[in-house]
Coordinates of C-alpha atoms and ligand atoms in Angstrom, one line a residue:
M1 CA 2.1 166.5 154.7
N2 CA 2.4 170.2 154.3
T3 CA 0.1 171.3 151.5
Q4 CA 0.3 175.0 152.2
P5 CA 2.3 177.1 149.7
I6 CA 5.7 178.0 151.3
T7 CA 5.0 181.6 150.5
S8 CA 1.9 181.7 152.6
A9 CA 1.4 184.1 155.6
A10 CA 3.4 181.8 158.0
P11 CA 6.2 180.4 155.7
L12 CA 8.2 177.4 156.7
P13 CA 11.9 178.3 157.0
I14 CA 12.4 176.2 153.9
L15 CA 16.0 176.9 153.2
D16 CA 17.0 175.9 156.8
I17 CA 14.9 172.7 156.4
I18 CA 16.7 171.9 153.1
K19 CA 20.2 172.4 154.5
E20 CA 19.3 170.6 157.7
A21 CA 17.8 167.7 155.7
L22 CA 21.0 167.5 153.6
A23 CA 23.2 167.5 156.7
K24 CA 21.2 165.2 158.8
Q25 CA 20.0 162.9 156.0
H26 CA 16.3 163.5 156.4
Y27 CA 15.8 162.8 152.7
Q28 CA 14.5 159.4 151.6
M29 CA 13.7 157.8 148.3
V30 CA 10.5 156.1 147.3
Y31 CA 10.0 154.2 144.0
Q32 CA 6.9 154.1 141.9
P33 CA 6.6 151.0 139.5
Q34 CA 6.1 151.2 135.8
F35 CA 4.4 148.2 134.0
G36 CA 4.5 147.3 130.3
F37 CA 1.1 147.0 128.6
A38 CA 2.2 144.3 126.3
D39 CA 2.9 141.7 129.0
G40 CA 1.8 143.3 132.2
R41 CA 5.2 142.9 133.7
L42 CA 7.2 145.2 135.9
K43 CA 9.7 147.2 133.8
G44 CA 11.2 149.7 136.3
F45 CA 10.6 152.5 138.7
E46 CA 10.5 156.3 138.9
A47 CA 12.7 157.6 141.8
L48 CA 10.9 160.2 143.8
V49 CA 12.5 162.1 146.7
R50 CA 10.8 162.7 150.1
C51 CA 11.8 165.0 153.0
Q52 CA 10.8 163.9 156.4
S53 CA 11.6 166.8 158.7
P54 CA 11.5 165.9 162.5
R55 CA 10.2 169.4 163.1
F56 CA 7.7 170.0 160.3
G57 CA 6.8 166.5 159.2
M58 CA 6.6 165.3 155.6
I59 CA 7.3 168.0 153.0
S60 CA 6.4 167.4 149.4
P61 CA 9.1 167.6 146.7
A62 CA 6.8 169.9 144.8
D63 CA 7.3 172.4 147.7
F64 CA 11.0 172.0 148.4
I65 CA 12.6 171.3 145.0
P66 CA 12.0 174.8 143.6
F67 CA 13.7 176.3 146.7
A68 CA 16.6 173.8 146.5
E69 CA 16.9 174.9 142.8
E70 CA 17.0 178.6 143.7
S71 CA 19.5 178.1 146.5
G72 CA 21.8 175.8 144.5
D73 CA 21.3 173.0 147.1
I74 CA 19.7 170.9 144.3
I75 CA 23.2 170.0 143.1
E76 CA 24.2 168.2 146.2
L77 CA 20.7 166.8 146.6
G78 CA 20.7 165.6 143.0
H79 CA 24.0 163.8 143.5
W80 CA 22.6 162.1 146.6
I81 CA 19.3 161.2 144.7
T82 CA 21.3 159.6 141.8
R83 CA 23.6 157.6 144.1
Q84 CA 20.9 156.4 146.4
S85 CA 18.4 155.4 143.7
L86 CA 21.0 153.6 141.7
L87 CA 22.3 151.8 144.8
D88 CA 18.7 150.8 145.5
L89 CA 18.2 149.8 141.9
K90 CA 21.2 147.4 142.2
N91 CA 19.4 145.8 145.2
L92 CA 16.1 145.6 143.3
R93 CA 17.7 143.9 140.3
E94 CA 19.5 141.4 142.5
L95 CA 16.3 140.6 144.5
S96 CA 13.9 140.4 141.6
G97 CA 16.3 138.9 139.0
L98 CA 14.7 141.3 136.5
P99 CA 16.6 143.8 134.3
L100 CA 14.8 146.7 135.9
Y101 CA 15.6 150.4 135.2
M102 CA 15.4 153.5 137.3
S103 CA 13.9 156.7 135.9
I104 CA 15.5 159.7 137.7
N105 CA 14.2 163.3 137.6
I106 CA 16.9 165.8 136.7
S107 CA 16.4 169.5 137.4
P108 CA 17.5 172.0 134.8
C109 CA 20.0 173.4 137.3
Q110 CA 21.8 170.1 137.4
F111 CA 22.3 170.3 133.7
Q112 CA 23.5 173.8 134.0
A113 CA 26.0 172.9 136.7
G114 CA 27.7 171.0 134.0
D115 CA 28.7 167.8 135.9
V116 CA 25.5 165.7 135.5
Y117 CA 26.9 163.5 132.8
E118 CA 30.1 162.7 134.7
H119 CA 28.2 162.1 137.9
V120 CA 25.6 159.8 136.4
M121 CA 28.2 157.8 134.4
K122 CA 30.6 157.5 137.4
T123 CA 27.7 156.3 139.7
L124 CA 26.7 153.7 137.1
M125 CA 30.3 152.5 137.0
D126 CA 30.6 152.4 140.8
M127 CA 27.5 150.3 141.0
N128 CA 28.5 148.1 138.1
L129 CA 25.2 148.9 136.4
P130 CA 24.7 149.1 132.6
A131 CA 23.8 152.5 131.0
S132 CA 20.5 151.0 130.0
A133 CA 19.5 150.7 133.7
V134 CA 18.9 154.4 133.9
K135 CA 16.5 156.8 132.3
L136 CA 16.6 160.6 132.9
E137 CA 13.4 162.6 133.0
L138 CA 13.6 166.2 132.0
T139 CA 10.8 168.7 131.6
E140 CA 10.2 170.9 128.5
T141 CA 11.2 173.9 130.6
A142 CA 14.6 172.4 131.3
L143 CA 15.2 171.9 127.6
I144 CA 14.4 175.4 126.5
Q145 CA 16.6 177.1 129.2
N146 CA 20.0 176.3 127.7
P147 CA 19.3 174.3 124.5
S148 CA 22.9 174.2 123.1
M149 CA 24.5 173.0 126.4
I150 CA 21.7 170.6 127.1
G151 CA 21.9 169.3 123.5
R152 CA 25.6 168.4 124.0
T153 CA 25.0 166.6 127.3
F154 CA 22.0 164.8 125.7
K155 CA 24.2 163.5 122.9
A156 CA 26.8 162.3 125.4
F157 CA 24.2 160.4 127.4
Q158 CA 22.6 158.8 124.3
R159 CA 26.0 157.9 122.8
D160 CA 26.6 155.9 126.0
G161 CA 23.2 154.3 126.1
V162 CA 21.4 156.4 128.7
Q163 CA 17.9 157.2 127.7
V164 CA 16.5 160.7 128.0
W165 CA 12.7 161.2 128.4
L166 CA 10.5 164.3 128.3
D167 CA 8.4 164.5 131.5
D168 CA 4.9 166.2 131.9
F169 CA 4.6 166.2 128.1
G170 CA 2.2 168.7 126.7
T171 CA 2.2 171.0 129.8
G172 CA 5.1 173.2 128.9
F173 CA 6.2 175.2 125.9
A174 CA 7.5 174.3 122.4
S175 CA 6.9 170.6 122.8
L176 CA 6.8 169.8 119.1
N177 CA 9.9 171.9 118.3
L178 CA 11.8 170.1 121.0
L179 CA 10.9 166.7 119.5
R180 CA 12.5 167.8 116.3
E181 CA 15.6 169.4 117.9
F182 CA 16.5 166.7 120.5
K183 CA 16.7 163.0 120.0
I184 CA 14.3 162.1 122.8
D185 CA 13.8 158.5 123.7
G186 CA 10.3 158.7 125.2
L187 CA 7.5 160.8 126.4
K188 CA 5.6 160.8 129.7
I189 CA 2.0 161.8 129.1
D190 CA 1.0 164.2 131.9
K191 CA -1.5 163.2 134.5
S192 CA -3.7 166.2 133.7
F193 CA -4.5 164.6 130.3
V194 CA -4.9 161.1 131.7
D195 CA -7.4 162.4 134.3
G196 CA -10.1 163.1 131.8
L197 CA -9.4 160.3 129.4
H198 CA -12.6 158.5 129.9
T199 CA -14.8 161.5 130.7
S200 CA -13.6 164.3 128.3
D201 CA -13.6 164.1 124.5
D202 CA -10.9 166.7 124.4
D203 CA -8.6 164.8 126.8
F204 CA -9.2 161.6 124.8
T205 CA -8.3 163.3 121.6
I206 CA -5.2 164.9 123.0
C207 CA -4.0 161.5 124.5
S208 CA -4.7 159.6 121.2
A209 CA -2.9 162.3 119.2
I210 CA 0.2 162.3 121.5
I211 CA 0.4 158.5 121.4
A212 CA -0.1 158.3 117.6
M213 CA 2.5 161.0 117.1
A214 CA 5.0 159.3 119.4
Q215 CA 4.5 155.9 117.6
R216 CA 5.2 157.6 114.2
L217 CA 8.3 159.2 115.6
G218 CA 9.5 155.9 117.1
L219 CA 9.3 157.1 120.7
N220 CA 8.2 155.1 123.8
I221 CA 5.3 156.4 125.9
V222 CA 4.6 156.1 129.7
A223 CA 1.2 157.4 130.9
E224 CA 1.4 158.8 134.4
G225 CA -1.2 159.3 137.1
V226 CA -3.4 156.4 136.0
E227 CA -5.9 155.9 138.8
T228 CA -8.8 154.0 137.2
E229 CA -9.4 150.9 135.2
P230 CA -11.3 152.8 132.4
Q231 CA -8.2 155.0 131.9
M232 CA -6.0 152.0 131.9
H233 CA -8.2 150.2 129.3
I234 CA -8.3 153.2 126.9
L235 CA -4.5 153.7 127.1
S236 CA -3.9 150.0 126.3
Q237 CA -6.3 150.3 123.3
L238 CA -4.4 153.4 122.1
G239 CA -1.1 151.6 122.1
C240 CA 0.6 153.3 125.0
N241 CA 3.7 151.3 126.1
S242 CA 3.8 151.5 129.9
V243 CA 1.7 152.7 132.8
Q244 CA 2.5 154.4 136.1
G245 CA -0.1 155.5 138.6
Y246 CA -1.8 154.7 141.9
L247 CA -3.9 152.0 140.2
T248 CA -0.8 149.8 139.6
G249 CA 1.3 151.0 142.5
R250 CA 2.0 154.0 144.7
P251 CA 5.5 155.4 145.4
T252 CA 7.0 152.9 147.9
P253 CA 10.1 152.6 150.1
L254 CA 12.8 150.1 148.9
D255 CA 11.9 147.4 151.4
E256 CA 8.3 147.2 150.3
C257 CA 9.0 147.1 146.5
S258 CA 9.1 143.3 146.2
H259 CA 5.2 143.3 146.0
F260 CA 5.5 144.7 142.6
W261 CA 7.1 141.6 141.1
L262 CA 5.8 139.0 143.5
E263 CA 2.1 139.9 143.0
N264 CA 0.4 140.5 139.7
R265 CA -0.7 144.1 140.1
F266 CA -1.4 144.7 136.5
I267 CA -5.1 145.2 135.7
N268 CA -6.0 145.1 132.0
Ligands
C2E301 P1 6.7 164.2 138.6 O1 8.1 164.0 138.1 O2 5.7 164.5 137.5 O3 6.3 163.0 139.4 C1 5.0 162.4 139.4 C2 4.2 162.8 140.6 O4 2.9 162.3 140.5 C3 4.8 162.2 141.9 O5 4.5 163.2 142.9 C4 3.9 161.0 142.1 O6 3.8 160.6 143.5 C5 2.6 161.5 141.6 N1 1.7 160.4 141.1 C6 2.0 159.3 140.5 N2 0.9 158.6 140.2 C7 -0.1 159.3 140.6 C8 -1.6 159.0 140.6 O7 -2.1 158.0 140.1 N3 -2.3 160.0 141.2 C9 -1.8 161.1 141.8 N4 -2.7 162.0 142.4 N5 -0.5 161.4 141.8 C10 0.3 160.4 141.2 P2 5.6 163.6 144.0 O8 6.5 162.4 144.4 O9 4.9 164.4 145.0 O10 6.6 164.6 143.1 C11 6.1 165.8 142.7 C12 7.1 166.4 141.7 O11 8.3 166.8 142.5 C13 7.6 165.5 140.6 O12 6.6 165.5 139.6 C14 8.9 166.1 140.2 O13 8.7 167.2 139.4 C15 9.4 166.6 141.6 N6 10.3 165.6 142.1 C16 10.1 164.4 142.8 N7 11.2 163.7 143.1 C17 12.2 164.4 142.5 C18 13.6 164.2 142.4 O14 14.2 163.2 142.9 N8 14.3 165.1 141.7 C19 13.8 166.2 141.1 N9 14.6 167.1 140.4 N10 12.4 166.4 141.2 C20 11.7 165.6 141.9
CA302 CA1 9.0 162.7 136.6
CA303 CA1 5.5 163.9 135.4

């Protein structure tokens, strides 16, 4: 995997790679499971995109998404991600017999392009999936870029039963104000706070405060980046709703996802 910044001395021709990947279907989706603390059962997945370039190997989304946003290619890529991950969700629900959801990352540009609502709702309809089968993940940065337009789209999604979640909570700006202005369904506690949960008093205090606040506001909480049993244990004690991280399951291609409901992977 390329771990070098794209802007380093020998940059990858990233825009060519993005366009080639779109044209030649070098993108693929992987799915990371989320388990509920209350019963230890699989609840759903987060959809994460990968780019496997034949010339440059695996490129991380953290590297190519910002360039796809800048060039506008994120719109076409976002459409593909929504369609592919909901098609795969349909398979996962049929195979498992569970009412699983798919949590999809939406870039601010997709909101600004104006068709994200129509596209998601049409794809749900094409796949014959209920609105409750999809959750959208947005970052704080996305919300503050165009609050009035995003607010309208938000309302439309929620009126139709699609949940909207705040990703990387606590790492952006204006978090508390956003909670007041938008009717958010849930928060994802960022990995950077979870990392030090069992070793740093400050991180413990921040996580407990986020969870207590979310509970009082009636919001659900997923902790992400959970890698160790002590982190898992503390999150469970604090009343966190769901867990996502390498401890309970790494991002996995569709054909390997059945492990997540066939084996009990939940450690508590
Ligand atoms: P994110 O939305 O915060 O996604 C979580 C990232 O944390 C994923 O990295 C996931 O593989 C990683 N992760 C999960 N659990 C653990 C853990 O226990 N330990 C560690 N070290 N990492 C963990 P990934 O897949 O490389 O994605 C990076 C970022 O790229 C995402 O951060 C998201 O901002 C963006 N991204 C990924 N897929 C998509 C997509 O389909 N659409 C959009 N717009 N952005 C995406
Ligand atoms: Ca996310
Ligand atoms: Ca995140």
